[in-house]
Short mmCIF file of C-alpha atoms and ligand atoms in Angstrom, two decimals:
data_model
loop_
_atom_site.label_atom_id
_atom_site.label_comp_id
_atom_site.label_asym_id
_atom_site.label_seq_id
_atom_site.Cartn_x
_atom_site.Cartn_y
_atom_site.Cartn_z
CA MET N 1 -1.89 6.29 7.50
CA ARG N 2 -1.94 10.05 7.77
CA LYS N 3 -0.36 9.81 11.21
CA ASP N 4 2.48 7.59 10.15
CA ALA N 5 4.47 10.40 8.70
CA ALA N 6 4.79 11.97 12.15
CA VAL N 7 6.18 8.75 13.53
CA THR N 8 9.52 9.35 11.90
CA ASN N 9 10.40 12.31 14.07
CA ASP N 10 10.96 10.37 17.22
CA HIS N 11 13.14 7.63 15.99
CA PRO N 12 16.70 8.44 15.01
CA SER N 13 17.25 5.80 12.37
CA ARG N 14 13.94 6.60 10.77
CA SER N 15 14.53 10.33 10.91
CA ARG N 16 17.46 9.89 8.61
CA ASP N 17 15.23 8.22 6.08
CA SER N 18 12.65 10.94 6.21
CA GLU N 19 15.25 13.58 5.60
CA SER N 20 16.57 11.89 2.54
CA ALA N 21 13.05 11.13 1.33
CA ALA N 22 12.25 14.80 1.69
CA GLY N 23 14.83 15.52 -0.92
CA SER N 24 18.15 16.23 0.74
CA GLY N 25 19.62 13.50 -1.46
CA PRO N 26 19.23 14.54 -5.07
CA ARG N 27 19.40 11.00 -6.40
CA HIS N 28 16.22 10.17 -4.48
CA ARG N 29 14.32 12.98 -6.05
CA ALA N 30 15.05 11.58 -9.45
CA ALA N 31 13.65 8.12 -8.75
CA PRO N 32 9.94 7.95 -7.86
CA ASP N 33 10.14 4.18 -7.53
CA GLU N 34 12.71 4.58 -4.80
CA GLU N 35 10.64 7.28 -3.15
CA LEU N 36 7.73 4.93 -3.09
CA MET N 37 9.86 2.20 -1.57
CA ARG N 38 11.16 4.57 1.08
CA ALA N 39 7.65 5.67 1.92
CA LEU N 40 6.48 2.08 2.25
CA TYR N 41 9.41 1.37 4.54
CA ARG N 42 8.90 4.51 6.58
CA GLU N 43 5.21 3.96 7.15
CA HIS N 44 4.95 0.22 7.47
CA ALA N 45 8.26 -1.56 8.07
CA GLY N 46 8.31 -1.03 11.84
CA PRO N 47 4.73 -2.04 12.60
CA LEU N 48 4.94 -4.91 10.13
CA LEU N 49 8.10 -6.17 11.82
CA ALA N 50 6.32 -6.06 15.17
CA TYR N 51 3.57 -8.25 13.72
CA VAL N 52 5.86 -10.68 11.88
CA LEU N 53 8.12 -11.19 14.90
CA ARG N 54 5.06 -12.55 16.66
CA LEU N 55 4.53 -15.01 13.81
CA VAL N 56 8.08 -16.35 13.84
CA ALA N 57 8.61 -16.68 17.60
CA GLY N 58 10.83 -13.63 17.73
CA ASP N 59 13.32 -14.81 15.10
CA ARG N 60 14.71 -11.44 14.15
CA HIS N 61 16.58 -12.48 11.05
CA ARG N 62 13.66 -14.33 9.57
CA ALA N 63 11.21 -11.56 10.43
CA GLU N 64 13.35 -9.00 8.61
CA ASP N 65 13.44 -11.20 5.52
CA VAL N 66 9.67 -11.53 5.55
CA VAL N 67 9.10 -7.79 5.98
CA GLN N 68 11.54 -7.06 3.19
CA GLU N 69 9.83 -9.46 0.81
CA THR N 70 6.40 -8.13 1.74
CA LEU N 71 7.36 -4.54 1.05
CA LEU N 72 8.93 -5.53 -2.26
CA ARG N 73 5.71 -7.22 -3.28
CA ALA N 74 3.75 -4.15 -2.22
CA TRP N 75 5.97 -1.99 -4.38
CA LYS N 76 5.48 -4.31 -7.36
CA ASN N 77 1.71 -4.30 -6.90
CA VAL N 78 1.34 -0.66 -6.13
CA ASP N 79 -0.99 -0.01 -9.09
CA GLN N 80 -3.39 -2.53 -7.70
CA LEU N 81 -2.98 -1.26 -4.15
CA ASN N 82 -3.57 2.34 -5.18
CA ARG N 83 -6.96 1.44 -6.52
CA ALA N 84 -7.99 -0.31 -3.34
CA THR N 85 -9.65 1.94 -0.83
CA GLY N 86 -8.35 2.43 2.66
CA SER N 87 -5.15 1.30 4.20
CA ILE N 88 -2.86 -1.18 2.52
CA ARG N 89 -2.12 -2.77 5.88
CA PRO N 90 -4.63 -5.61 5.59
CA TRP N 91 -2.94 -6.50 2.32
CA LEU N 92 0.51 -6.32 3.93
CA VAL N 93 -0.61 -8.52 6.81
CA THR N 94 -2.07 -11.13 4.48
CA VAL N 95 1.00 -11.22 2.27
CA ALA N 96 3.46 -11.32 5.19
CA ARG N 97 1.55 -14.20 6.71
CA ARG N 98 1.55 -16.02 3.39
CA ILE N 99 5.33 -15.63 3.13
CA VAL N 100 5.84 -16.94 6.65
CA ILE N 101 3.76 -20.01 5.87
CA ASP N 102 5.50 -20.65 2.56
CA SER N 103 8.97 -20.23 3.99
CA HIS N 104 8.05 -22.46 6.89
CA ARG N 105 7.04 -25.13 4.43
CA SER N 106 10.15 -24.87 2.32
CA ARG N 107 12.35 -24.93 5.42
CA LEU N 108 10.72 -28.14 6.43
CA ALA N 109 11.33 -29.37 2.88
CA ARG N 110 8.23 -31.46 2.98
CA PRO N 111 5.63 -31.95 0.29
CA LYS N 112 2.75 -29.50 0.44
CA GLU N 113 0.08 -31.98 1.46
CA VAL N 114 1.93 -33.07 4.58
CA ASP N 115 2.29 -29.54 5.85
CA ALA N 116 -1.16 -28.33 4.93
CA THR N 117 -2.32 -26.94 8.23
CA PRO N 118 -5.29 -24.72 9.02
CA LEU N 119 -2.82 -21.85 8.59
CA GLU N 120 -3.23 -22.50 4.89
CA VAL N 121 -6.47 -20.65 4.67
CA MET N 122 -6.72 -16.91 4.44
CA PRO N 123 -6.32 -15.20 7.76
CA ALA N 124 -9.57 -14.87 9.63
CA GLU N 125 -10.91 -11.38 9.88
CA ASP N 126 -10.27 -11.17 13.59
CA GLU N 127 -6.69 -12.24 13.01
CA ILE N 128 -6.23 -9.34 10.60
CA ASP N 129 -7.91 -7.04 13.09
CA LYS N 130 -5.57 -8.25 15.77
CA ALA N 131 -2.56 -7.65 13.51
CA LEU N 132 -3.78 -4.17 12.61
CA TRP N 133 -4.32 -3.41 16.28
CA LEU N 134 -0.80 -4.53 17.04
CA MET N 135 0.56 -2.33 14.28
CA THR N 136 -1.43 0.64 15.56
CA ILE N 137 -0.04 0.22 19.07
CA THR N 138 3.44 0.08 17.55
CA ASP N 139 2.70 3.31 15.65
CA ALA N 140 1.52 4.98 18.83
CA LEU N 141 4.56 3.85 20.80
CA ASP N 142 6.71 5.21 18.00
CA ASP N 143 5.05 8.57 18.50
CA LEU N 144 6.58 8.82 21.96
CA THR N 145 9.91 10.45 22.51
CA ASP N 146 12.80 8.04 23.01
CA ALA N 147 13.00 8.95 26.71
CA HIS N 148 9.31 8.25 27.23
CA ARG N 149 9.36 4.99 25.36
CA GLU N 150 12.46 3.95 27.25
CA VAL N 151 10.85 4.18 30.70
CA LEU N 152 7.79 2.21 29.62
CA VAL N 153 9.99 -0.52 28.22
CA ALA N 154 12.36 -0.50 31.19
CA THR N 155 9.56 -0.80 33.73
CA TYR N 156 6.28 -2.27 32.60
CA LEU N 157 7.29 -4.10 29.46
CA LYS N 158 10.36 -5.68 31.07
CA GLY N 159 8.57 -6.41 34.32
CA ARG N 160 10.73 -4.16 36.50
CA THR N 161 9.70 -1.79 39.28
CA VAL N 162 10.45 1.91 39.13
CA ASN N 163 13.46 1.60 41.43
CA GLU N 164 14.90 -1.36 39.52
CA ALA N 165 14.49 0.46 36.24
CA ALA N 166 16.06 3.62 37.69
CA THR N 167 19.15 1.65 38.62
CA ALA N 168 19.27 -0.06 35.23
CA LEU N 169 18.92 3.24 33.38
CA GLY N 170 21.15 5.20 35.75
CA ILE N 171 18.59 7.96 36.33
CA PRO N 172 16.74 9.03 39.51
CA ALA N 173 13.61 7.09 40.44
CA GLY N 174 11.64 10.36 40.56
CA THR N 175 12.56 11.00 36.95
CA VAL N 176 11.37 7.53 36.00
CA ARG N 177 8.07 8.12 37.75
CA SER N 178 7.37 11.45 36.13
CA ARG N 179 8.45 10.20 32.70
CA ILE N 180 6.07 7.27 33.00
CA PHE N 181 3.25 9.69 33.74
CA TYR N 182 3.94 11.91 30.75
CA ALA N 183 4.64 8.89 28.55
CA LEU N 184 1.20 7.49 29.36
CA ARG N 185 -0.47 10.80 28.65
CA SER N 186 1.24 11.02 25.26
CA LEU N 187 0.43 7.41 24.53
CA LYS N 188 -3.21 7.99 25.29
CA LEU N 189 -3.28 10.90 22.87
CA ALA N 190 -1.39 8.97 20.20
CA LEU N 191 -3.87 6.11 20.51
CA GLU N 192 -6.88 8.38 20.42
CA GLU N 193 -5.60 10.00 17.25
CA ARG N 194 -5.61 6.53 15.73
CA GLY N 195 -9.07 5.72 16.89
CA VAL N 196 -8.04 3.49 19.78
CA THR N 197 -9.74 4.43 23.02
CA ALA N 198 -8.08 3.34 26.19
CA MET J 1 12.32 8.23 47.81
CA THR J 2 8.75 8.42 48.99
CA SER J 3 8.18 12.05 49.83
CA HIS J 4 7.95 14.37 46.91
CA GLY J 5 5.20 16.82 47.79
CA GLN J 6 3.22 17.97 44.80
CA ASP J 7 5.33 15.81 42.49
CA GLN J 8 3.45 12.93 43.99
CA HIS J 9 0.62 13.45 41.48
CA VAL J 10 2.77 12.03 38.69
CA ASP J 11 3.05 8.71 40.52
CA VAL J 12 -0.40 7.84 39.25
CA GLY J 13 1.27 6.74 36.00
CA ALA J 14 3.56 4.20 37.61
CA TYR J 15 0.73 3.19 39.92
CA VAL J 16 -1.61 2.47 37.00
CA LEU J 17 1.03 0.24 35.50
CA GLY J 18 1.68 -1.45 38.82
CA VAL J 19 5.40 -0.74 38.72
CA LEU J 20 5.72 1.35 41.87
CA ASP J 21 7.83 -0.36 44.50
CA ASP J 22 5.66 -1.74 47.31
CA SER J 23 6.37 0.93 49.92
CA ASP J 24 5.83 3.73 47.38
CA ALA J 25 2.57 2.13 46.28
CA VAL J 26 1.25 2.17 49.82
CA VAL J 27 2.10 5.82 50.20
CA PHE J 28 0.56 6.72 46.87
CA GLU J 29 -2.68 4.90 47.63
CA GLU J 30 -3.11 7.11 50.67
CA HIS J 31 -2.60 10.15 48.47
CA LEU J 32 -4.97 8.81 45.83
CA ASN J 33 -7.77 8.47 48.36
CA SER J 34 -7.67 12.15 49.09
CA CYS J 35 -6.69 13.61 45.71
CA ALA J 36 -9.47 14.25 43.21
CA ARG J 37 -7.00 15.11 40.51
CA CYS J 38 -5.23 11.76 40.79
CA SER J 39 -8.52 9.82 40.90
CA GLN J 40 -9.50 11.43 37.64
CA GLU J 41 -6.09 10.76 36.14
CA PHE J 42 -6.24 7.16 37.28
CA ASP J 43 -9.55 6.63 35.51
CA SER J 44 -8.24 8.16 32.34
CA LEU J 45 -5.03 6.11 32.25
CA VAL J 46 -6.10 2.76 33.61
CA GLY J 47 -7.18 1.46 30.19
CA LEU J 48 -3.64 1.87 28.91
CA GLY J 49 -2.53 -0.78 31.36
CA SER J 50 -4.61 -3.44 29.67
CA ILE J 51 -3.56 -2.31 26.20
CA LEU J 52 0.11 -2.50 27.11
CA SER J 53 -0.49 -5.79 28.85
CA GLU J 54 -2.05 -7.33 25.75
CA PHE J 55 0.67 -5.83 23.60
CA SER J 56 3.50 -7.30 25.65
CA ALA J 57 1.75 -10.63 26.23
CA SER J 58 1.71 -11.20 22.46
CA ALA J 59 5.47 -10.68 22.17
CA PRO J 60 7.42 -13.94 22.11
CA THR J 61 10.63 -12.27 23.30
CA ALA J 62 11.46 -9.08 25.17
CA GLU J 63 13.40 -7.90 22.14
CA THR J 64 10.24 -8.13 20.06
CA LEU J 65 8.78 -5.20 21.99
CA THR J 66 11.37 -2.74 20.78
CA ALA J 67 12.56 -4.27 17.53
CA ARG J 68 13.08 -1.84 14.66
CA PRO J 69 13.76 -2.67 11.07
CA SER J 70 17.43 -2.26 10.35
CA GLN J 71 18.82 0.47 8.16
CA GLY J 72 20.26 -2.39 6.11
CA MET J 73 16.76 -3.45 5.17
CA LEU J 74 15.98 -0.08 3.63
CA ASP J 75 19.25 -0.15 1.70
CA ARG J 76 18.50 -3.61 0.36
CA LEU J 77 14.98 -2.59 -0.62
CA VAL J 78 16.14 0.47 -2.49
CA ASP J 79 18.80 -1.59 -4.27
CA GLU J 80 16.22 -4.17 -5.29
CA VAL J 81 13.97 -1.45 -6.65
CA ALA J 82 16.78 -0.03 -8.74
CA VAL J 83 17.56 -3.45 -10.21
CA LYS J 84 13.91 -4.30 -10.87
CA ARG J 85 13.34 -0.95 -12.49
CA ARG J 86 16.17 -1.55 -14.93
CA THR J 87 14.95 -4.99 -15.92
CA GLN J 88 11.37 -3.76 -16.22
CA ARG J 89 12.44 -1.04 -18.55
CA GLN J 90 14.08 -3.63 -20.75
CA ARG J 91 10.94 -5.72 -20.70
CA ARG J 92 8.82 -2.72 -21.63
CA LEU J 93 11.11 -1.95 -24.48
CA TYR J 94 10.67 -5.49 -25.75
CA LEU J 95 6.93 -5.17 -25.64
CA VAL J 96 6.92 -1.83 -27.35
CA ALA J 97 9.11 -3.11 -30.11
CA ALA J 98 7.02 -6.25 -30.47
CA ALA J 99 3.73 -4.40 -30.43
CA ALA J 100 4.87 -1.72 -32.80
CA ALA J 101 6.19 -4.29 -35.23
CA LEU J 102 2.90 -6.15 -35.21
CA ILE J 103 0.71 -3.14 -35.56
CA VAL J 104 2.45 -0.75 -37.86
CA GLY J 105 5.07 -2.84 -39.52
CA GLY J 106 8.18 -1.67 -37.69
CA PRO J 107 9.23 0.28 -34.63
CA LEU J 108 10.41 3.28 -36.59
CA ALA J 109 6.96 3.83 -37.98
CA VAL J 110 5.80 4.93 -34.54
CA GLY J 111 6.97 8.47 -34.87
CA THR J 112 6.76 9.33 -31.21
CA LEU J 113 9.19 6.65 -30.13
CA SER J 114 12.57 8.24 -30.37
CA ALA J 115 15.96 6.86 -29.46
CA SER J 116 15.92 8.85 -26.25
CA ASP J 117 12.65 7.26 -25.21
CA VAL J 118 14.14 3.88 -25.78
CA HIS J 119 17.07 4.59 -23.52
CA GLY J 120 15.39 6.82 -21.01
CA GLY J 121 12.26 4.79 -20.30
CA SER J 122 10.12 7.86 -20.76
CA ALA J 123 6.62 8.47 -19.52
CA GLU J 124 5.43 8.09 -23.10
CA LEU J 125 6.91 4.67 -23.27
CA ALA J 126 5.13 3.73 -20.09
CA GLU J 127 1.87 5.11 -21.49
CA PHE J 128 2.31 3.12 -24.61
CA HIS J 129 2.95 0.00 -22.65
CA LYS J 130 -0.12 0.53 -20.52
CA SER J 131 -2.50 0.94 -23.41
CA PRO J 132 -1.18 1.03 -26.96
CA ALA J 133 -4.66 1.83 -28.30
CA LYS J 134 -5.06 4.86 -26.04
CA PHE J 135 -1.56 5.92 -26.93
CA PHE J 136 -2.39 5.85 -30.64
CA PHE J 137 -5.70 7.55 -30.04
CA ASP J 138 -4.07 10.40 -28.13
CA THR J 139 -1.20 10.86 -30.54
CA MET J 140 -2.98 10.51 -33.87
CA LYS J 141 -3.19 13.88 -35.60
CA GLU J 142 -6.68 13.73 -37.00
CA ASN J 143 -9.69 14.56 -34.84
CA GLY J 144 -11.65 11.50 -35.81
CA THR J 145 -15.42 11.16 -36.08
CA SER J 146 -17.87 10.54 -33.30
CA GLY J 147 -21.30 9.08 -32.89
CA THR J 148 -23.84 8.59 -30.13
CA ASP J 149 -26.65 6.13 -30.54
CA PRO J 150 -30.02 7.75 -29.69
CA GLN J 151 -31.33 4.51 -28.19
CA THR J 152 -28.38 2.85 -26.47
CA LYS J 153 -26.62 6.16 -25.66
CA VAL J 154 -23.34 4.42 -26.39
CA GLN J 155 -20.69 6.85 -27.63
CA ALA J 156 -17.76 6.11 -29.88
CA THR J 157 -15.03 8.11 -31.57
CA VAL J 158 -13.00 6.57 -34.36
CA LYS J 159 -9.68 7.71 -35.79
CA THR J 160 -8.07 6.14 -38.83
CA GLU J 161 -4.78 6.25 -40.62
CA PRO J 162 -3.94 4.83 -44.05
CA LYS J 163 -1.50 1.93 -44.22
CA ASP J 164 -0.02 -0.01 -47.11
CA TRP J 165 -2.12 -2.93 -45.95
CA GLY J 166 -5.37 -1.00 -45.45
CA THR J 167 -6.55 1.16 -42.55
CA HIS J 168 -5.35 1.34 -38.95
CA VAL J 169 -8.48 2.00 -36.86
CA VAL J 170 -8.43 3.29 -33.29
CA MET J 171 -11.63 3.68 -31.31
CA GLN J 172 -12.64 5.22 -28.02
CA ILE J 173 -15.93 3.88 -26.70
CA GLY J 174 -17.87 4.95 -23.63
CA ASN J 175 -21.19 4.98 -21.84
CA VAL J 176 -21.42 1.29 -22.53
CA ARG J 177 -22.42 -1.30 -19.99
CA GLY J 178 -22.26 -5.08 -20.43
CA PRO J 179 -21.98 -7.82 -19.78
CA PHE J 180 -21.60 -8.79 -23.39
CA LYS J 181 -19.04 -9.32 -26.12
CA CYS J 182 -18.93 -6.97 -29.03
CA ASP J 183 -17.08 -6.17 -32.19
CA LEU J 184 -16.13 -3.18 -34.27
CA ILE J 185 -17.07 -3.59 -37.94
CA ALA J 186 -15.79 -1.51 -40.82
CA VAL J 187 -18.49 -1.22 -43.52
CA SER J 188 -17.30 -0.27 -47.00
CA LYS J 189 -19.20 1.94 -49.43
CA ASN J 190 -20.33 -1.12 -51.37
CA GLY J 191 -21.57 -2.88 -48.22
CA GLU J 192 -18.68 -5.17 -47.48
CA LYS J 193 -18.14 -5.79 -43.76
CA GLN J 194 -14.86 -6.52 -42.04
CA THR J 195 -14.29 -7.07 -38.34
CA VAL J 196 -11.66 -4.68 -36.95
CA THR J 197 -11.52 -6.09 -33.42
CA THR J 198 -13.54 -7.95 -30.80
CA TRP J 199 -13.71 -7.45 -27.03
CA THR J 200 -15.72 -7.91 -23.86
CA VAL J 201 -17.63 -5.31 -21.85
CA GLY J 202 -18.18 -6.22 -18.21
CA LYS J 203 -21.07 -5.25 -15.97
CA TRP J 204 -19.24 -2.16 -14.68
CA GLY J 205 -18.85 -1.02 -18.25
CA TYR J 206 -16.65 1.68 -19.74
CA GLY J 207 -16.94 5.44 -19.69
CA ILE J 208 -20.08 5.33 -17.58
CA LYS J 209 -21.57 8.85 -17.60
CA LYS J 210 -23.80 8.57 -14.55
CA PRO J 211 -22.29 5.99 -12.22
CA THR J 212 -24.74 4.37 -9.86
CA ASP J 213 -22.20 2.15 -8.16
CA PRO J 214 -18.65 2.98 -7.02
CA ARG J 215 -17.42 0.12 -9.15
CA ASP J 216 -18.85 1.64 -12.32
CA ASN J 217 -15.95 2.34 -14.64
CA LYS J 218 -15.76 5.97 -15.67
CA GLN J 219 -12.81 5.44 -17.98
CA PRO J 220 -13.60 4.89 -21.65
CA LEU J 221 -12.21 1.90 -23.46
CA TYR J 222 -9.69 2.18 -26.27
CA MET J 223 -9.42 -0.55 -28.89
CA HIS J 224 -7.63 -0.73 -32.17
CA GLY J 225 -7.10 -2.99 -35.13
CA GLY J 226 -6.95 -3.05 -38.87
CA ALA J 227 -9.22 -3.33 -41.90
CA ALA J 228 -8.12 -4.54 -45.33
CA MET J 229 -9.66 -1.56 -47.12
CA SER J 230 -8.36 1.93 -47.67
CA PRO J 231 -9.83 4.80 -45.56
CA GLN J 232 -11.65 6.36 -48.50
CA ASP J 233 -13.46 3.08 -49.21
CA ILE J 234 -14.92 2.93 -45.68
CA ASP J 235 -18.44 4.32 -45.30
CA HIS J 236 -18.96 3.87 -41.58
CA PHE J 237 -18.14 1.80 -38.52
CA GLU J 238 -20.57 -0.19 -36.41
CA VAL J 239 -20.27 -1.55 -32.94
CA ASN J 240 -22.52 -4.56 -32.31
CA THR J 241 -22.79 -7.18 -29.64
CA LEU J 242 -21.78 -10.62 -30.85
CA ASP J 243 -25.38 -11.75 -30.48
CA GLY J 244 -26.44 -9.10 -32.95
CA LYS J 245 -27.59 -6.05 -31.02
CA HIS J 246 -26.57 -2.76 -32.59
CA LEU J 247 -24.80 -0.41 -30.13
CA VAL J 248 -23.59 2.58 -32.14
CA SER J 249 -22.51 3.69 -35.61
CA VAL J 250 -19.84 6.19 -36.52
CA LYS J 251 -19.40 7.78 -39.94
CA ALA J 252 -15.99 7.28 -41.42
ZN1 LIG F 301 -2.66 13.69 43.27
#
């Protein structure tokens, strides 16, 4: 979690939050509960959204609702979470998953028994590990500058070649190539800092 | 766009990801065969390809890869917190009033609860809500009396205050490890015994002096209750397990 604070610097919308959380808005300073909520959002909302989107087939609206509800529950249970050792992410993953399952059931408006699938049980350990891995990769990608992240998305993640991406982005192909190189170097560092070896 | 002299070294990144256009890839492979620096770089970056591949394969939509929580979400969360905090404060206030009325016969009798606490949701109020017994223990003026049992090593400190109905007794107990149930008994000078309160001690105990397990509880326990005798009639207090084992005595 120590690294997550640095994540804010690269992303414009998150940078705004970190400024206000740091005290530029006096009303925030006066409300520790709100500070806590902002910190939870800053450190976990992005990675959690990445995970939840994968649970809800990319339904953006629904994923946001789930993340919001999960963070609210985390805030309400913060006493309990503080006492637990280590990251709160396994807790967040478990709760988010629970909310997805429950909302799925209520959307289907069916009695519980009918919809009782194997999803009912607690997530298997490897599923949590997989979710945590996903969130870590998201953290690391967030560490990149916008320009670096952009070329990785525009080429590899969208399945385009360098020249296609250069046209799409309106920048020279040579720039795309060198940015990819430096983006990968930064990504490798960002992953290593989080204990992921590539 | 294929000749770029020494800049060619950076192409190893795009090559690792397999996003170089075909003709550029052919040219780069030739360079790679004769460039030690790029071979090394290739080895160091190639693992990222599989990480990114797994990452993107798990995304149901392209948008998933870059999705960020909206600013609106943060605003809604902060609003919710503000609302919840207000209602919680009201709930706390209820509990404080209820507890105070039960224990000491009326909210005003708790001297430390002022009107400003009631409206401001002070830290004191939160402390009180968390553990009324500890709150009383910490705020009672007298020092209380303590005792440590030579055999069980259990420690207890008792503070009392006179009430119209008898004696309000607050106790801090530590270095006690269960599991068992126990009670605090007030023993009068003529031998009469009255139970002040009853509670459970778990296996991780309370106020453990020398923890041997991370789960051992180092915090002491605070309990309180009442006895229908005046403070000067009380000779001592005893803590016993409900199955009769004596844990500690404290002079009144
Ligand atoms: Zn080279």
